[in-house]
PDB file of C-alpha atoms in Angstrom:
ATOM      1  CA  MET X   1       0.000   0.000   0.000  1.00  0.00           C
ATOM      2  CA  HIS X   2       2.850   2.350   0.714  1.00  0.00           C
ATOM      3  CA  ASP X   3       4.550   1.579  -2.566  1.00  0.00           C
ATOM      4  CA  ASP X   4       1.599   2.497  -4.684  1.00  0.00           C
ATOM      5  CA  ALA X   5       0.585   6.056  -5.317  1.00  0.00           C
ATOM      6  CA  HIS X   6      -2.831   7.283  -4.414  1.00  0.00           C
ATOM      7  CA  PRO X   7      -5.389   6.491  -7.118  1.00  0.00           C
ATOM      8  CA  PHE X   8      -6.436  10.126  -7.307  1.00  0.00           C
ATOM      9  CA  LEU X   9      -2.846  11.228  -7.956  1.00  0.00           C
ATOM     10  CA  GLN X  10      -2.485   8.595 -10.633  1.00  0.00           C
ATOM     11  CA  GLN X  11      -5.293  10.195 -12.588  1.00  0.00           C
ATOM     12  CA  THR X  12      -3.798  13.735 -12.463  1.00  0.00           C
ATOM     13  CA  PRO X  13      -1.733  14.622 -15.536  1.00  0.00           C
ATOM     14  CA  LEU X  14       1.759  15.897 -14.853  1.00  0.00           C
ATOM     15  CA  SER X  15       2.712  19.260 -16.347  1.00  0.00           C
ATOM     16  CA  VAL X  16       5.968  21.256 -16.211  1.00  0.00           C
ATOM     17  CA  ASN X  17       5.787  24.926 -15.172  1.00  0.00           C
ATOM     18  CA  PRO X  18       8.530  27.014 -16.848  1.00  0.00           C
ATOM     19  CA  PHE X  19       8.406  29.645 -14.066  1.00  0.00           C
ATOM     20  CA  ILE X  20       9.416  27.264 -11.288  1.00  0.00           C
ATOM     21  CA  ASP X  21      13.066  26.352 -10.891  1.00  0.00           C
ATOM     22  CA  LEU X  22      13.801  23.176  -8.998  1.00  0.00           C
ATOM     23  CA  PRO X  23      16.604  23.440  -6.407  1.00  0.00           C
ATOM     24  CA  LYS X  24      20.085  22.590  -7.601  1.00  0.00           C
ATOM     25  CA  PRO X  25      23.054  21.513  -5.507  1.00  0.00           C
ATOM     26  CA  PRO X  26      25.338  24.480  -4.579  1.00  0.00           C
ATOM     27  CA  THR X  27      28.732  24.859  -6.176  1.00  0.00           C
ATOM     28  CA  LEU X  28      31.433  24.791  -3.496  1.00  0.00           C
ATOM     29  CA  PRO X  29      34.456  27.110  -3.648  1.00  0.00           C
ATOM     30  CA  HIS X  30      37.874  25.652  -4.436  1.00  0.00           C
ATOM     31  CA  ASN X  31      39.182  26.391  -0.909  1.00  0.00           C
ATOM     32  CA  TYR X  32      36.305  24.596   0.804  1.00  0.00           C
ATOM     33  CA  ALA X  33      37.242  22.769   3.979  1.00  0.00           C
ATOM     34  CA  SER X  34      34.848  20.509   5.761  1.00  0.00           C
ATOM     35  CA  LEU X  35      34.023  21.003   9.434  1.00  0.00           C
ATOM     36  CA  PRO X  36      36.225  19.208  11.910  1.00  0.00           C
ATOM     37  CA  SER X  37      34.783  16.059  13.335  1.00  0.00           C
ATOM     38  CA  THR X  38      35.313  17.327  16.917  1.00  0.00           C
ATOM     39  CA  LEU X  39      34.211  20.734  18.141  1.00  0.00           C
ATOM     40  CA  PRO X  40      36.167  22.769  20.730  1.00  0.00           C
ATOM     41  CA  PRO X  41      34.845  22.721  24.275  1.00  0.00           C
ATOM     42  CA  SER X  42      31.981  25.062  25.127  1.00  0.00           C
ATOM     43  CA  SER X  43      33.060  28.541  26.198  1.00  0.00           C
ATOM     44  CA  ILE X  44      30.099  28.852  28.556  1.00  0.00           C
ATOM     45  CA  HIS X  45      31.674  26.344  30.915  1.00  0.00           C
ATOM     46  CA  ALA X  46      35.143  27.933  30.764  1.00  0.00           C
ATOM     47  CA  ALA X  47      37.528  28.320  33.657  1.00  0.00           C
ATOM     48  CA  PRO X  48      36.979  31.318  35.964  1.00  0.00           C
ATOM     49  CA  ALA X  49      38.437  34.647  34.927  1.00  0.00           C
ATOM     50  CA  PRO X  50      41.499  35.850  36.868  1.00  0.00           C
ATOM     51  CA  SER X  51      39.969  39.326  37.259  1.00  0.00           C
ATOM     52  CA  ASN X  52      36.634  37.997  38.580  1.00  0.00           C
ATOM     53  CA  PRO X  53      36.691  34.342  39.789  1.00  0.00           C
ATOM     54  CA  GLU X  54      32.875  34.146  40.089  1.00  0.00           C
ATOM     55  CA  LEU X  55      32.375  34.550  36.325  1.00  0.00           C
ATOM     56  CA  PRO X  56      33.647  32.261  33.546  1.00  0.00           C
ATOM     57  CA  ALA X  57      36.339  33.679  31.260  1.00  0.00           C
ATOM     58  CA  TYR X  58      34.936  32.828  27.875  1.00  0.00           C
ATOM     59  CA  VAL X  59      36.344  35.854  26.040  1.00  0.00           C
ATOM     60  CA  THR X  60      39.915  34.860  25.288  1.00  0.00           C
ATOM     61  CA  SER X  61      42.652  36.236  23.080  1.00  0.00           C
ATOM     62  CA  SER X  62      45.746  34.742  21.519  1.00  0.00           C
ATOM     63  CA  SER X  63      47.928  36.725  23.944  1.00  0.00           C
ATOM     64  CA  GLY X  64      46.464  34.835  26.895  1.00  0.00           C
ATOM     65  CA  PHE X  65      43.994  37.467  28.114  1.00  0.00           C
ATOM     66  CA  ALA X  66      40.751  35.920  29.364  1.00  0.00           C
ATOM     67  CA  ALA X  67      37.776  37.725  30.916  1.00  0.00           C
ATOM     68  CA  HIS X  68      34.029  37.757  31.227  1.00  0.00           C
ATOM     69  CA  PRO X  69      32.161  40.344  29.072  1.00  0.00           C
ATOM     70  CA  SER X  70      30.831  42.133  32.159  1.00  0.00           C
ATOM     71  CA  ALA X  71      34.422  42.632  33.392  1.00  0.00           C
ATOM     72  CA  ILE X  72      35.413  44.043  29.983  1.00  0.00           C
ATOM     73  CA  VAL X  73      32.393  46.386  30.030  1.00  0.00           C
ATOM     74  CA  ALA X  74      33.293  47.533  33.566  1.00  0.00           C
ATOM     75  CA  GLN X  75      36.910  48.217  32.495  1.00  0.00           C
ATOM     76  CA  ASN X  76      35.721  50.179  29.472  1.00  0.00           C
ATOM     77  CA  ARG X  77      33.368  52.273  31.608  1.00  0.00           C
ATOM     78  CA  ALA X  78      36.158  52.992  34.095  1.00  0.00           C
ATOM     79  CA  LEU X  79      38.447  53.992  31.227  1.00  0.00           C
ATOM     80  CA  LEU X  80      35.736  56.220  29.740  1.00  0.00           C
ATOM     81  CA  SER X  81      35.131  57.967  33.073  1.00  0.00           C
ATOM     82  CA  GLN X  82      38.883  58.472  33.526  1.00  0.00           C
ATOM     83  CA  LEU X  83      39.211  59.939  30.025  1.00  0.00           C
ATOM     84  CA  SER X  84      36.242  62.269  30.549  1.00  0.00           C
ATOM     85  CA  SER X  85      37.608  63.478  33.895  1.00  0.00           C
ATOM     86  CA  GLN X  86      41.020  64.093  32.282  1.00  0.00           C
ATOM     87  CA  ARG X  87      39.338  65.997  29.436  1.00  0.00           C
ATOM     88  CA  GLN X  88      37.400  68.144  31.912  1.00  0.00           C
ATOM     89  CA  GLY X  89      40.558  68.772  33.941  1.00  0.00           C
ATOM     90  CA  GLY X  90      42.431  69.739  30.774  1.00  0.00           C
ATOM     91  CA  GLU X  91      39.655  72.096  29.685  1.00  0.00           C
ATOM     92  CA  LYS X  92      39.668  73.670  33.155  1.00  0.00           C
ATOM     93  CA  LYS X  93      43.453  74.191  33.011  1.00  0.00           C
ATOM     94  CA  VAL X  94      43.182  75.745  29.544  1.00  0.00           C
ATOM     95  CA  ARG X  95      40.438  78.124  30.742  1.00  0.00           C
ATOM     96  CA  GLU X  96      42.535  79.114  33.787  1.00  0.00           C
ATOM     97  CA  TRP X  97      45.571  79.627  31.542  1.00  0.00           C
ATOM     98  CA  GLU X  98      43.602  81.847  29.127  1.00  0.00           C
ATOM     99  CA  GLU X  99      42.076  83.821  32.031  1.00  0.00           C
ATOM    100  CA  GLY X 100      45.584  84.278  33.480  1.00  0.00           C
ATOM    101  CA  ILE X 101      46.792  85.648  30.143  1.00  0.00           C
ATOM    102  CA  LYS X 102      43.850  88.062  29.979  1.00  0.00           C
ATOM    103  CA  GLU X 103      44.458  89.158  33.589  1.00  0.00           C
ATOM    104  CA  ARG X 104      48.180  89.782  32.930  1.00  0.00           C
ATOM    105  CA  GLU X 105      47.329  91.794  29.812  1.00  0.00           C
ATOM    106  CA  LEU X 106      44.783  93.820  31.795  1.00  0.00           C
ATOM    107  CA  GLN X 107      47.341  94.478  34.564  1.00  0.00           C
ATOM    108  CA  ASP X 108      49.834  95.619  31.921  1.00  0.00           C
ATOM    109  CA  LYS X 109      47.253  97.961  30.421  1.00  0.00           C
ATOM    110  CA  ARG X 110      46.394  99.291  33.882  1.00  0.00           C
ATOM    111  CA  ARG X 111      50.060 100.116  34.456  1.00  0.00           C
ATOM    112  CA  LYS X 112      50.062 102.148  31.242  1.00  0.00           C
ATOM    113  CA  ALA X 113      46.725 103.886  31.905  1.00  0.00           C
ATOM    114  CA  PRO X 114      45.929 103.764  35.638  1.00  0.00           C
ATOM    115  CA  GLY X 115      42.335 104.506  36.537  1.00  0.00           C
ATOM    116  CA  TRP X 116      41.127 104.173  32.951  1.00  0.00           C
ATOM    117  CA  LEU X 117      40.229 100.492  33.041  1.00  0.00           C
ATOM    118  CA  ASP X 118      38.992 100.557  36.640  1.00  0.00           C
ATOM    119  CA  SER X 119      35.832 102.534  35.938  1.00  0.00           C
ATOM    120  CA  GLU X 120      32.947 102.064  33.561  1.00  0.00           C
ATOM    121  CA  ALA X 121      33.198 105.602  32.161  1.00  0.00           C
ATOM    122  CA  LYS X 122      34.946 105.082  28.832  1.00  0.00           C
ATOM    123  CA  LEU X 123      33.845 108.207  26.973  1.00  0.00           C
ATOM    124  CA  LEU X 124      36.042 111.214  27.512  1.00  0.00           C
ATOM    125  CA  GLN X 125      34.322 114.581  27.393  1.00  0.00           C
ATOM    126  CA  PRO X 126      36.016 117.912  27.926  1.00  0.00           C
ATOM    127  CA  GLN X 127      34.905 119.834  30.952  1.00  0.00           C
ATOM    128  CA  LYS X 128      33.559 123.313  30.338  1.00  0.00           C
ATOM    129  CA  LYS X 129      35.572 126.128  31.855  1.00  0.00           C
ATOM    130  CA  GLN X 130      33.725 127.992  34.565  1.00  0.00           C
ATOM    131  CA  GLU X 131      34.320 131.743  34.328  1.00  0.00           C
ATOM    132  CA  SER X 132      33.089 134.369  36.696  1.00  0.00           C
ATOM    133  CA  GLN X 133      32.759 136.962  33.928  1.00  0.00           C
ATOM    134  CA  ALA X 134      30.229 136.088  31.290  1.00  0.00           C
ATOM    135  CA  VAL X 135      29.714 138.021  28.095  1.00  0.00           C
ATOM    136  CA  GLY X 136      26.156 138.859  27.143  1.00  0.00           C
ATOM    137  CA  GLY X 137      23.373 136.765  28.619  1.00  0.00           C
ATOM    138  CA  GLY X 138      25.514 134.301  30.564  1.00  0.00           C
ATOM    139  CA  GLN X 139      27.265 132.865  27.499  1.00  0.00           C
ATOM    140  CA  VAL X 140      31.029 132.877  27.097  1.00  0.00           C
ATOM    141  CA  ASP X 141      32.460 133.918  23.765  1.00  0.00           C
ATOM    142  CA  LEU X 142      35.322 131.643  22.798  1.00  0.00           C
ATOM    143  CA  MET X 143      36.934 134.322  20.656  1.00  0.00           C
ATOM    144  CA  ASP X 144      37.461 136.720  23.555  1.00  0.00           C
ATOM    145  CA  GLN X 145      40.591 138.874  23.556  1.00  0.00           C
ATOM    146  CA  PRO X 146      41.769 137.917  27.088  1.00  0.00           C
ATOM    147  CA  GLU X 147      42.183 134.255  26.127  1.00  0.00           C
ATOM    148  CA  ALA X 148      44.197 135.228  23.071  1.00  0.00           C
ATOM    149  CA  GLU X 149      46.450 137.304  25.338  1.00  0.00           C
ATOM    150  CA  GLU X 150      46.886 134.324  27.687  1.00  0.00           C
ATOM    151  CA  ASP X 151      47.857 132.133  24.738  1.00  0.00           C
ATOM    152  CA  ALA X 152      50.416 134.741  23.624  1.00  0.00           C
ATOM    153  CA  LYS X 153      51.878 134.882  27.139  1.00  0.00           C
ATOM    154  CA  LYS X 154      52.231 131.096  27.215  1.00  0.00           C
ATOM    155  CA  LYS X 155      54.034 131.108  23.884  1.00  0.00           C
ATOM    156  CA  GLN X 156      56.421 133.814  25.087  1.00  0.00           C
ATOM    157  CA  GLU X 157      57.208 131.798  28.221  1.00  0.00           C
ATOM    158  CA  GLN X 158      57.968 128.736  26.093  1.00  0.00           C
ATOM    159  CA  VAL X 159      60.308 130.778  23.881  1.00  0.00           C
ATOM    160  CA  ARG X 160      62.040 132.182  26.972  1.00  0.00           C
ATOM    161  CA  THR X 161      62.575 128.756  28.492  1.00  0.00           C
ATOM    162  CA  ALA X 162      63.933 127.503  25.170  1.00  0.00           C
ATOM    163  CA  ASP X 163      66.336 130.471  25.003  1.00  0.00           C
ATOM    164  CA  GLU X 164      67.416 129.882  28.605  1.00  0.00           C
ATOM    165  CA  LEU X 165      68.110 126.220  27.798  1.00  0.00           C
ATOM    166  CA  GLY X 166      70.121 127.246  24.756  1.00  0.00           C
ATOM    167  CA  HIS X 167      72.235 129.683  26.821  1.00  0.00           C
ATOM    168  CA  ALA X 168      72.793 127.012  29.480  1.00  0.00           C
ATOM    169  CA  MET X 169      73.992 124.599  26.796  1.00  0.00           C
ATOM    170  CA  ASP X 170      76.350 127.245  25.400  1.00  0.00           C
ATOM    171  CA  ARG X 171      77.822 127.851  28.857  1.00  0.00           C
ATOM    172  CA  ALA X 172      78.288 124.120  29.468  1.00  0.00           C
ATOM    173  CA  PHE X 173      79.696 123.071  26.100  1.00  0.00           C
ATOM    174  CA  GLY X 174      80.921 126.294  24.616  1.00  0.00           C
ATOM    175  CA  ARG X 175      79.432 128.326  21.837  1.00  0.00           C
ATOM    176  CA  SER X 176      79.144 126.642  18.479  1.00  0.00           C
ATOM    177  CA  GLU X 177      78.410 128.627  15.411  1.00  0.00           C
ATOM    178  CA  MET X 178      77.082 127.433  12.138  1.00  0.00           C
ATOM    179  CA  GLY X 179      78.371 128.837   8.952  1.00  0.00           C
TER     180      GLY X 179
END
């Protein structure tokens, strides 16, 4: 009974569908190697890790390092936290260094212009001269004659001091004449 096909299937005509491809055996590459007959021992039941004896050391390397993945993750996290703290410390040192440079530059500028950088008033404005005598209705005329006389007196004093310096030089070094 098992050798014979079902009578219903014997009555069905067989047809070939051109759109269906029957499976074919795969072509193997030329460097194909079959699997070994014995498999290596399971890494789940490996010897305990030297870093953590409670966990099996199933991550191994050719150099002899063996550890559990949780120990490797913990080491990586510790390394990451150390690197981030070093980066933050470095950034802090750089900021302090830059602030120190700015402070030294400011101190140097303060030595050159004392009082200028210590206040918030940065706009210089001339102060108006207060005079007891006012011309007209309380307004001072800038083209007044007395100021011109004062300017002339100042110029004469400068010429006198220059002449006095010249005479003092002549007395000290002797008279030199051009010509």
